[in-house]
Tab-separated table of C-alpha atoms in Angstrom:
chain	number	residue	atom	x	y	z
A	1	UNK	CA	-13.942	13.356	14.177
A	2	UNK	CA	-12.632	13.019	10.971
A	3	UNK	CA	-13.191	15.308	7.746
A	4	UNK	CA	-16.112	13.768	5.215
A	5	UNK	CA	-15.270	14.537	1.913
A	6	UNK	CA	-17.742	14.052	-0.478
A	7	UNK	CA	-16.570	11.439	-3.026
A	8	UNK	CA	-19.403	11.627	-5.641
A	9	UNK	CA	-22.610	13.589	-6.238
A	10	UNK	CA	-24.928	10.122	-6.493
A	11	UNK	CA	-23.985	6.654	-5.737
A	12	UNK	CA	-24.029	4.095	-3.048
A	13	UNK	CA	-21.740	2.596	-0.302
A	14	UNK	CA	-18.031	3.913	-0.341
A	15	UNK	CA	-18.434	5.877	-3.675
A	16	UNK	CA	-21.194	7.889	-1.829
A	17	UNK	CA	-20.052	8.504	1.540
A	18	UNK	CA	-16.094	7.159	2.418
A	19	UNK	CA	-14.861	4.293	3.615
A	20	UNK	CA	-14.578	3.779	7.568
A	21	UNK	CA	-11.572	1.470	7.108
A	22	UNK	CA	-8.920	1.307	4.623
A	23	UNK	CA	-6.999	-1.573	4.307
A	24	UNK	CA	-3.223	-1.452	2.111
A	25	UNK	CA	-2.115	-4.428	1.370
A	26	UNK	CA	1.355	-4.873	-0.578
A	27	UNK	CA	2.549	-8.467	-1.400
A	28	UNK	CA	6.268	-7.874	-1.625
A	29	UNK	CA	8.021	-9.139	-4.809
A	30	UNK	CA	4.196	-9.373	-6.489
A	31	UNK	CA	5.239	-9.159	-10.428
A	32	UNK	CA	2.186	-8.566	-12.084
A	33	UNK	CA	2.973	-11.454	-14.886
A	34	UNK	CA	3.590	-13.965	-12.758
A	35	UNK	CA	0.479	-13.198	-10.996
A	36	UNK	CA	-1.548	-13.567	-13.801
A	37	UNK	CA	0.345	-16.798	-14.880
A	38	UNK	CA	-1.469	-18.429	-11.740
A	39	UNK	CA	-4.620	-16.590	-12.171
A	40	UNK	CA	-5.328	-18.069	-15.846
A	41	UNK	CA	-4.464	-21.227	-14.123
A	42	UNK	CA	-6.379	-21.116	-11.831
A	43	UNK	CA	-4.344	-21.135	-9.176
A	44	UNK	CA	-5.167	-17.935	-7.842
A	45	UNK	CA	-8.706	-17.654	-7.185
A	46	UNK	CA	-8.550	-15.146	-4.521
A	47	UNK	CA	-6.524	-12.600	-7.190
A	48	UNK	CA	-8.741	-13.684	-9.730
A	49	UNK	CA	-12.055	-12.481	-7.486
A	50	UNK	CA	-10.065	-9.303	-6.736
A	51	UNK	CA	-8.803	-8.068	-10.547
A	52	UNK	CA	-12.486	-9.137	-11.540
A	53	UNK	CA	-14.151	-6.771	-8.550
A	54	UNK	CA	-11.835	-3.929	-8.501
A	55	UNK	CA	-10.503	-0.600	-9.812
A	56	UNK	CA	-7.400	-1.738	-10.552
A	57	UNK	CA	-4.497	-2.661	-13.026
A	58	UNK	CA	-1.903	-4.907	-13.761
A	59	UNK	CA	0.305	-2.501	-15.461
A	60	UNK	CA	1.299	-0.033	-12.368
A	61	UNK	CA	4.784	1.214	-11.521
A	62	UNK	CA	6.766	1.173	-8.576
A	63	UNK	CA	8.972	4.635	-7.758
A	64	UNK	CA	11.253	5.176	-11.214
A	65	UNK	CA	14.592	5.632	-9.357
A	66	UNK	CA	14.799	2.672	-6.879
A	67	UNK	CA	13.229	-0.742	-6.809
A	68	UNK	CA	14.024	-2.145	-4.074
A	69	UNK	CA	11.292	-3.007	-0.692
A	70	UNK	CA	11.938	-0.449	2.076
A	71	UNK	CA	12.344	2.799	0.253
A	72	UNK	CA	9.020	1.665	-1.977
A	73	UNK	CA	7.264	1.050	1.430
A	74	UNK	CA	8.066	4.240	2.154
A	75	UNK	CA	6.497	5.740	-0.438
A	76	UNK	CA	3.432	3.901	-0.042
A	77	UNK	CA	3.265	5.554	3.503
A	78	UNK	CA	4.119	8.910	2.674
A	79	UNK	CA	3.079	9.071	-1.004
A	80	UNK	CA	6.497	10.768	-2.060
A	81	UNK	CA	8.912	9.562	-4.503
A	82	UNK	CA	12.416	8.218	-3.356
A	83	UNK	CA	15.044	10.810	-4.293
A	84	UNK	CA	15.209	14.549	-4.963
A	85	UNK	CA	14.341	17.225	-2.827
A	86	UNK	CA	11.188	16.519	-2.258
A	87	UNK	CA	11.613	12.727	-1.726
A	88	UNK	CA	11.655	10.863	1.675
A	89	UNK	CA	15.258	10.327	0.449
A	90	UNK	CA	15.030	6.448	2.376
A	91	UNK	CA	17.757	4.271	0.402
A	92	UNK	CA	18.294	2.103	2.975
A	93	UNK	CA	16.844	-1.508	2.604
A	94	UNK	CA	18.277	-3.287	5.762
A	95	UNK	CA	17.091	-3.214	9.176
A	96	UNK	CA	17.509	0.594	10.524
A	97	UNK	CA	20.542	1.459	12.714
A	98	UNK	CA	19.189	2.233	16.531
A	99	UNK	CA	17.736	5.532	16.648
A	100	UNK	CA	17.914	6.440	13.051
A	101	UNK	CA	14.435	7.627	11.494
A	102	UNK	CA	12.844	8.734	8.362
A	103	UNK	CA	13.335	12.176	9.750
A	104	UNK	CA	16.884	12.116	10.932
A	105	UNK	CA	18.046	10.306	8.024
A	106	UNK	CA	16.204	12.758	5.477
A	107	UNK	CA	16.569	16.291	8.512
A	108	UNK	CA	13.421	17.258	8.660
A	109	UNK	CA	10.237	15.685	9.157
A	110	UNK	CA	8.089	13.374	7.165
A	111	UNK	CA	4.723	13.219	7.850
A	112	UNK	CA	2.802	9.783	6.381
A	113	UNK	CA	-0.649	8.328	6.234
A	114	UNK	CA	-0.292	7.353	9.948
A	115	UNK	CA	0.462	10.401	11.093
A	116	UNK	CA	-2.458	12.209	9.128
A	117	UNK	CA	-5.015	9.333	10.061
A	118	UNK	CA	-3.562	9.710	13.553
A	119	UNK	CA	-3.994	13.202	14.156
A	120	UNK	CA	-7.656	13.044	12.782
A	121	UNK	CA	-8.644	10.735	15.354
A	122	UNK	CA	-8.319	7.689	13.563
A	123	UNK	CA	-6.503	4.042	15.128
A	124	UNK	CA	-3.574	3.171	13.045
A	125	UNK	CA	-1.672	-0.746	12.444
A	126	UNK	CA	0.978	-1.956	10.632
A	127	UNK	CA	1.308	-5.842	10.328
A	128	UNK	CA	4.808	-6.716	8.245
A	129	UNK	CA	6.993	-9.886	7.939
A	130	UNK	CA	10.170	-8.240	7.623
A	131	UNK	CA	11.950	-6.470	10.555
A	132	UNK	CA	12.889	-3.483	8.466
A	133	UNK	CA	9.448	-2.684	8.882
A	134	UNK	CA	10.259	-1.421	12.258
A	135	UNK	CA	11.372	1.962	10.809
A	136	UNK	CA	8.080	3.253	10.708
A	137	UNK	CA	6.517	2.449	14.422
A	138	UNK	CA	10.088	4.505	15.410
A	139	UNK	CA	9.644	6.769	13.355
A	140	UNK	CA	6.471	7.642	14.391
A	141	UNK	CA	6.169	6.858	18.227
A	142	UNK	CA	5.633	9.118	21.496
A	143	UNK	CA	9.381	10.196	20.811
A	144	UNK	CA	9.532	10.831	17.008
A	145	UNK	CA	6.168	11.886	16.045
A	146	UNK	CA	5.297	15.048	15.448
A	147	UNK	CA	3.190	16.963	17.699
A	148	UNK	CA	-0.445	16.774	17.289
A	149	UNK	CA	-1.865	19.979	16.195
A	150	UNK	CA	-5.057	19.164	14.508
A	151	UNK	CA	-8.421	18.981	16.483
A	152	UNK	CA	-7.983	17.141	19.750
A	153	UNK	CA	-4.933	16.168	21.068
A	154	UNK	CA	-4.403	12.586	20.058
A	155	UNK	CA	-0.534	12.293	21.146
A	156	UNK	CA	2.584	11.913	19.237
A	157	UNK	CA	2.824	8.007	18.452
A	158	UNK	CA	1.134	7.696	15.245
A	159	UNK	CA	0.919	4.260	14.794
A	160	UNK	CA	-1.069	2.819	17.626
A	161	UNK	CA	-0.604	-1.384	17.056
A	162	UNK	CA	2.467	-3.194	15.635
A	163	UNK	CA	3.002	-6.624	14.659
A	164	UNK	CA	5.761	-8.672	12.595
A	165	UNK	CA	5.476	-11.849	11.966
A	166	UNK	CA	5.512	-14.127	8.531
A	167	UNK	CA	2.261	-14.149	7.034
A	168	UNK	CA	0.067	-16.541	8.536
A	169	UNK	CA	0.631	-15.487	11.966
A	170	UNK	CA	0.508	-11.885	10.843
A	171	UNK	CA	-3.227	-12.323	9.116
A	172	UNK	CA	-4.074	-14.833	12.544
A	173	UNK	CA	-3.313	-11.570	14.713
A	174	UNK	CA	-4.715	-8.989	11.996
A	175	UNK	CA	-7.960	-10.692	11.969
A	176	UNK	CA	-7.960	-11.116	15.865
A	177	UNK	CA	-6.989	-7.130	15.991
A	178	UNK	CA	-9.981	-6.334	13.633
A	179	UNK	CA	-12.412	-7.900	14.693
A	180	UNK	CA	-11.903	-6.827	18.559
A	181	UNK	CA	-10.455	-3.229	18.238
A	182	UNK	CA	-9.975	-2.380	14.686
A	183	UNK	CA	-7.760	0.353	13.100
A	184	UNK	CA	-8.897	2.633	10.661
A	185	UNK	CA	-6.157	2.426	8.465
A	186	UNK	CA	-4.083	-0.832	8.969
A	187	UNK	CA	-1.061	-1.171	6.879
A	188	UNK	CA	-0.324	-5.132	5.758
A	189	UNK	CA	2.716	-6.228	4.212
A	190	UNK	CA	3.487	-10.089	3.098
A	191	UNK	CA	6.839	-11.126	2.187
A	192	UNK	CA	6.971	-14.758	0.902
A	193	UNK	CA	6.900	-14.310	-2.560
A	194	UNK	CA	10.115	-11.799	-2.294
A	195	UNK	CA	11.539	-14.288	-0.043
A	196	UNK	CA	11.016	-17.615	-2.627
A	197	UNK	CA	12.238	-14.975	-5.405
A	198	UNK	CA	15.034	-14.182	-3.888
A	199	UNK	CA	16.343	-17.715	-2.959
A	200	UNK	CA	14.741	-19.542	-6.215
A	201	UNK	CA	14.119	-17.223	-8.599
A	202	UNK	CA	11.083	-15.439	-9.735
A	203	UNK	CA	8.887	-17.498	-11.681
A	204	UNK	CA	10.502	-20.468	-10.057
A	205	UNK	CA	7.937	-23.566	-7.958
A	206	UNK	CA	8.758	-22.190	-4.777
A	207	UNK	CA	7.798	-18.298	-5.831
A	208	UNK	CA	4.385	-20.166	-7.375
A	209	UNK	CA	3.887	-21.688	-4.695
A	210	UNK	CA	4.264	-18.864	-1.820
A	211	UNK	CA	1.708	-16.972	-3.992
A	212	UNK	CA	-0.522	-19.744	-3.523
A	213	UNK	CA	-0.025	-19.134	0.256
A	214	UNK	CA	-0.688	-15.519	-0.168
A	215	UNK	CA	-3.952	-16.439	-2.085
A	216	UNK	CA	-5.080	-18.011	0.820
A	217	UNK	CA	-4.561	-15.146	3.099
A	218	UNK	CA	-6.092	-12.733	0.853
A	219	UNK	CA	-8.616	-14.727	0.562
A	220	UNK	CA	-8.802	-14.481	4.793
A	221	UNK	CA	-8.960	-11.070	4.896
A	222	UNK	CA	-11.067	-10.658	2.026
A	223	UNK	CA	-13.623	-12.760	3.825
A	224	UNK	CA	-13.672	-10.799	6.897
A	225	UNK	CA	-14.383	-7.182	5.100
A	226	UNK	CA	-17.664	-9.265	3.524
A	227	UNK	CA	-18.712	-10.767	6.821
A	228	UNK	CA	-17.429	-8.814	9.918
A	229	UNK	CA	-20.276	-6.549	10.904
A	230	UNK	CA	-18.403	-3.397	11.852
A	231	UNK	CA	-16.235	-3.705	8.704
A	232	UNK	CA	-19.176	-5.029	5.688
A	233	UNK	CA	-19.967	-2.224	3.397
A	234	UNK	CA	-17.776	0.367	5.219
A	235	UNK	CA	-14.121	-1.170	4.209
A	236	UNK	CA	-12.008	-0.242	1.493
A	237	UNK	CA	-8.944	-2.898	0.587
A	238	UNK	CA	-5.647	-1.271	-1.643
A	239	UNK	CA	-3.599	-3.925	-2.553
A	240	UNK	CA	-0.130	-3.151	-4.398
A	241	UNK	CA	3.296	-4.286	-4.424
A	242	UNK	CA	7.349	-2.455	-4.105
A	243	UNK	CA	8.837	-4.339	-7.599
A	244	UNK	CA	8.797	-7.555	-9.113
A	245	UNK	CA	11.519	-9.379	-10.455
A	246	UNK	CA	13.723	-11.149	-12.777
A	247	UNK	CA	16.341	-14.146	-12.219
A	248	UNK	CA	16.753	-13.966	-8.468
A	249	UNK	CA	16.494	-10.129	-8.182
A	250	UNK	CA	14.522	-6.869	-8.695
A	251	UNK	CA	17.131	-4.282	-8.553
A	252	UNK	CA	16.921	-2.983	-12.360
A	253	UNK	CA	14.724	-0.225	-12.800
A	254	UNK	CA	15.145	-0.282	-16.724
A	255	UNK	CA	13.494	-4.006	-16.962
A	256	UNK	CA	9.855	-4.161	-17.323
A	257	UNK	CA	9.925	-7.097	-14.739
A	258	UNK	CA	11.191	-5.325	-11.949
A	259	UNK	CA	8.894	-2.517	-12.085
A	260	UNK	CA	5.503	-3.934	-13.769
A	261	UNK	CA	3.380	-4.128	-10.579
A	262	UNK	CA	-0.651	-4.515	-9.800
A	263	UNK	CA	-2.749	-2.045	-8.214
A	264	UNK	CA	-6.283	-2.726	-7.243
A	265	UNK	CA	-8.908	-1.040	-5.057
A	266	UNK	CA	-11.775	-3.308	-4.120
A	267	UNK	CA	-14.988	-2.165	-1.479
A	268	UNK	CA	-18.553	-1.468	-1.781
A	269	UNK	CA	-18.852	1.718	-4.227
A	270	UNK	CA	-15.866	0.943	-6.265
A	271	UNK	CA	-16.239	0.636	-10.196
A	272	UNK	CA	-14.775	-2.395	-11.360
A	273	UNK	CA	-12.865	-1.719	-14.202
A	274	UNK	CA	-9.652	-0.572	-15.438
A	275	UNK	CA	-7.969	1.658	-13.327
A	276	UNK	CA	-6.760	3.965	-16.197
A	277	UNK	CA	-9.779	4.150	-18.131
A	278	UNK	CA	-11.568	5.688	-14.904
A	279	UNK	CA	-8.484	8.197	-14.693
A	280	UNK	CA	-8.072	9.605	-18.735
A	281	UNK	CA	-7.837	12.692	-17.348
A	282	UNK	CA	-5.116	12.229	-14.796
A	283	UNK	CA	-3.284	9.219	-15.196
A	284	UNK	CA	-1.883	7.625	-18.904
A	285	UNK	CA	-0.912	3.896	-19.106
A	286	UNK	CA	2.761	3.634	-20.135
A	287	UNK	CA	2.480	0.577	-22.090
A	288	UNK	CA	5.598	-1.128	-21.530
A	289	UNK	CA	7.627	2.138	-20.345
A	290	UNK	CA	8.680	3.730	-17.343
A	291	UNK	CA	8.128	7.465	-17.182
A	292	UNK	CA	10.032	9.642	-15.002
A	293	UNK	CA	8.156	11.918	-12.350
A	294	UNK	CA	8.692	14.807	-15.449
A	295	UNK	CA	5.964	13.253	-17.460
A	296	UNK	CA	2.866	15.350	-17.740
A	297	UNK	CA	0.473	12.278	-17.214
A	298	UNK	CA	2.081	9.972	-14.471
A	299	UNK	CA	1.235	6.482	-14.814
A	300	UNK	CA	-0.394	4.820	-11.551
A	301	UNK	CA	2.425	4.031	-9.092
A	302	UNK	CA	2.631	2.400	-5.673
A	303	UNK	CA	2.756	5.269	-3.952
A	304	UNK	CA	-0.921	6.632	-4.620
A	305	UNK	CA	-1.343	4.250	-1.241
A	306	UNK	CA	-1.191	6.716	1.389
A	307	UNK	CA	-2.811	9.695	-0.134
A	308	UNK	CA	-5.576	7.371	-1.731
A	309	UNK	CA	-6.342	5.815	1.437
A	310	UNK	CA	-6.856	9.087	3.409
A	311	UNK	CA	-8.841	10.164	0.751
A	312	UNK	CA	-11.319	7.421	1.019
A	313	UNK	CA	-11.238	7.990	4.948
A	314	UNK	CA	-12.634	11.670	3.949
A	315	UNK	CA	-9.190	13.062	5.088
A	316	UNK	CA	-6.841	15.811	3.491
A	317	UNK	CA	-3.515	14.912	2.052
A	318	UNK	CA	0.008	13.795	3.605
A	319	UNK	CA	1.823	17.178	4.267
A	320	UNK	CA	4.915	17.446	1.572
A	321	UNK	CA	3.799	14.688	-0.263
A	322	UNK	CA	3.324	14.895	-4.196
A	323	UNK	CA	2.521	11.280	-5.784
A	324	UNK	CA	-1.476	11.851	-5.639
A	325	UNK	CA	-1.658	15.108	-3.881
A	326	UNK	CA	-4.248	16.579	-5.566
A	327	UNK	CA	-6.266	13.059	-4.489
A	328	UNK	CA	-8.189	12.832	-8.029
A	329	UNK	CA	-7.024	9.258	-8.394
A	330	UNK	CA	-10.755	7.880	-9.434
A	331	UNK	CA	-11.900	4.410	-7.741
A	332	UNK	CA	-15.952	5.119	-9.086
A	333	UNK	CA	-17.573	6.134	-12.640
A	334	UNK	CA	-19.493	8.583	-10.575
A	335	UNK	CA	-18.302	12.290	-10.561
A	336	UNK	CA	-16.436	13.470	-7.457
């Protein structure tokens, strides 16, 4: 069974108890001023319900050294930083070379939210719609996962279901998947707008209009947290993104474009609000900047995912990790 940690002294719903699922959702290439250019239009009414309901904010950062997908996925999943010594040290954005893993690459092992929610008991997913994605079902299957030495013996593959598709067969199969046999944590990545970006440009029709697409789908799997019986009240959704972008790419870390992201928390319990005003004590909004992991008070980053997400499960931290490892990143007005 897994750990309850106590999130708040008085309260209701997941404030008061934990969540039973998490759900992280990062919409790859999601700049936060283009998303709000569709939101005031209306365009976006999905977003719009979710800024509007959550703990969140539009002025995030992705990891300071790199801004590109993969390595920011990994740091969702194992809430460290890219480089340095006590980074994941995954630079790589292409597919992975056969039998090359986040611990062979980096020589020594990196544990992750999987592997933590794993080895507490807890069913894991990962739904992408990029191939790349693969790196972290091998990285953490019955070969390459670590042993399980907490509680019961759950096995070594850490991530239990797998599934990569583009997005509307992805949410078709997560909704299937959660409503039969749902994971605990489920990991959900949608890749349109990076795509559109990419070929177009951001800020260009077809990058508008993929975000409409991804409206729609959040607006799926928001539906099923409020309606599916096992998951009402008891579901907690993360969404983020890895960068945004500028012109037809996101690979300056010095332009506010690239790494001006969202991140909002939304589930029963959660103060709606701004994320940094919950967090004074913790957490400083760097206006326009981009502080290095040296500043005293880090802003909010995209890799708060995996240790924020255990958290709400009632579970400890990732092992090694150090972007939220304290887990006093504040989703409620009520005191922890």
């Amino acid at each position: 069974m897994k750990k309850i940690i106590a999130m708040c002294l008085i309260g209701c719903g997941l404030a008061a108890q934990g969540a039973d699922y998490v759900i992280a959702l990062s919409v790859d290439g999601l700049g936060s001023s283009y998303l709000q250019t569709m939101v005031d239009a209306g365009k976006a009414p999905h977003f719009k319900q979710l800024q509007a309901e959550s703990a969140g904010t539009a002025n995030a950062r992705n990891d300071y050294d790199v801004s590109v997908t993969l390595p920011n996925h990994t740091s969702m999943v194992t809430s460290r930083r890219v480089k340095e010594a006590e980074g994941h040290s995954w630079t790589n954005n292409t597919d992975p070379a056969k039998g090359v893993t986040l611990h062979s690459h980096k020589g020594a092992y990196i544990s992750s939210v999987f592997a933590v929610a794993h080895d507490h008991g807890l069913k894991t997913g990962m739904w992408a719609t990029k191939t790349k994605f693969s790196l972290f079902p091998d990285s953490y299957n019955a070969t390459n996962g670590a042993p399980d030495t907490t509680g019961v013996n759950n096995g070594r593959n850490k991530v239990d279901y797998s599934y990569i598709k583009s997005s509307v067969e992805l949410v078709d199969n997560f909704i299937n998947t959660m409503t039969n046999q749902p994971c605990q944590f489920a990991f959900v990545h949608f890749g349109e707008c990076d795509g559109a970006g990419h070929s177009q440009g951001w800020g260009s029709e077809p990058y508008y209009a993929a975000l409409v697409l991804l409206d729609g789908q959040l607006g799926r799997i928001m539906d099923l947290i409020a309606t599916d019986p096992k998951l009402k009240g008891k579901t907690a959704l993360i969404l983020t993104a890895d960068h945004g972008g500028a012109g037809k790419d996101h690979y300056d870390t010095t332009k506010p474009l690239d790494y001006t992201i969202p991140f909002y928390v939304w589930g029963d319990g959660v103060t709606p609000g701004d994320l940094y005003a919950l967090n004074t004590d913790s957490r400083l909004s760097p206006g326009e900047g981009h502080p290095d992991y040296a500043a005293p008070k880090q802003p909010i980053r995209n890799g708060e995912v995996g240790n924020l997400a255990l958290f709400l499960l009632g579970l400890p931290p990732i092992p090694g990790s150090t972007i939220d490892a304290k887990q006093d990143l504040r989703v409620s007005a009520v005191a922890k």
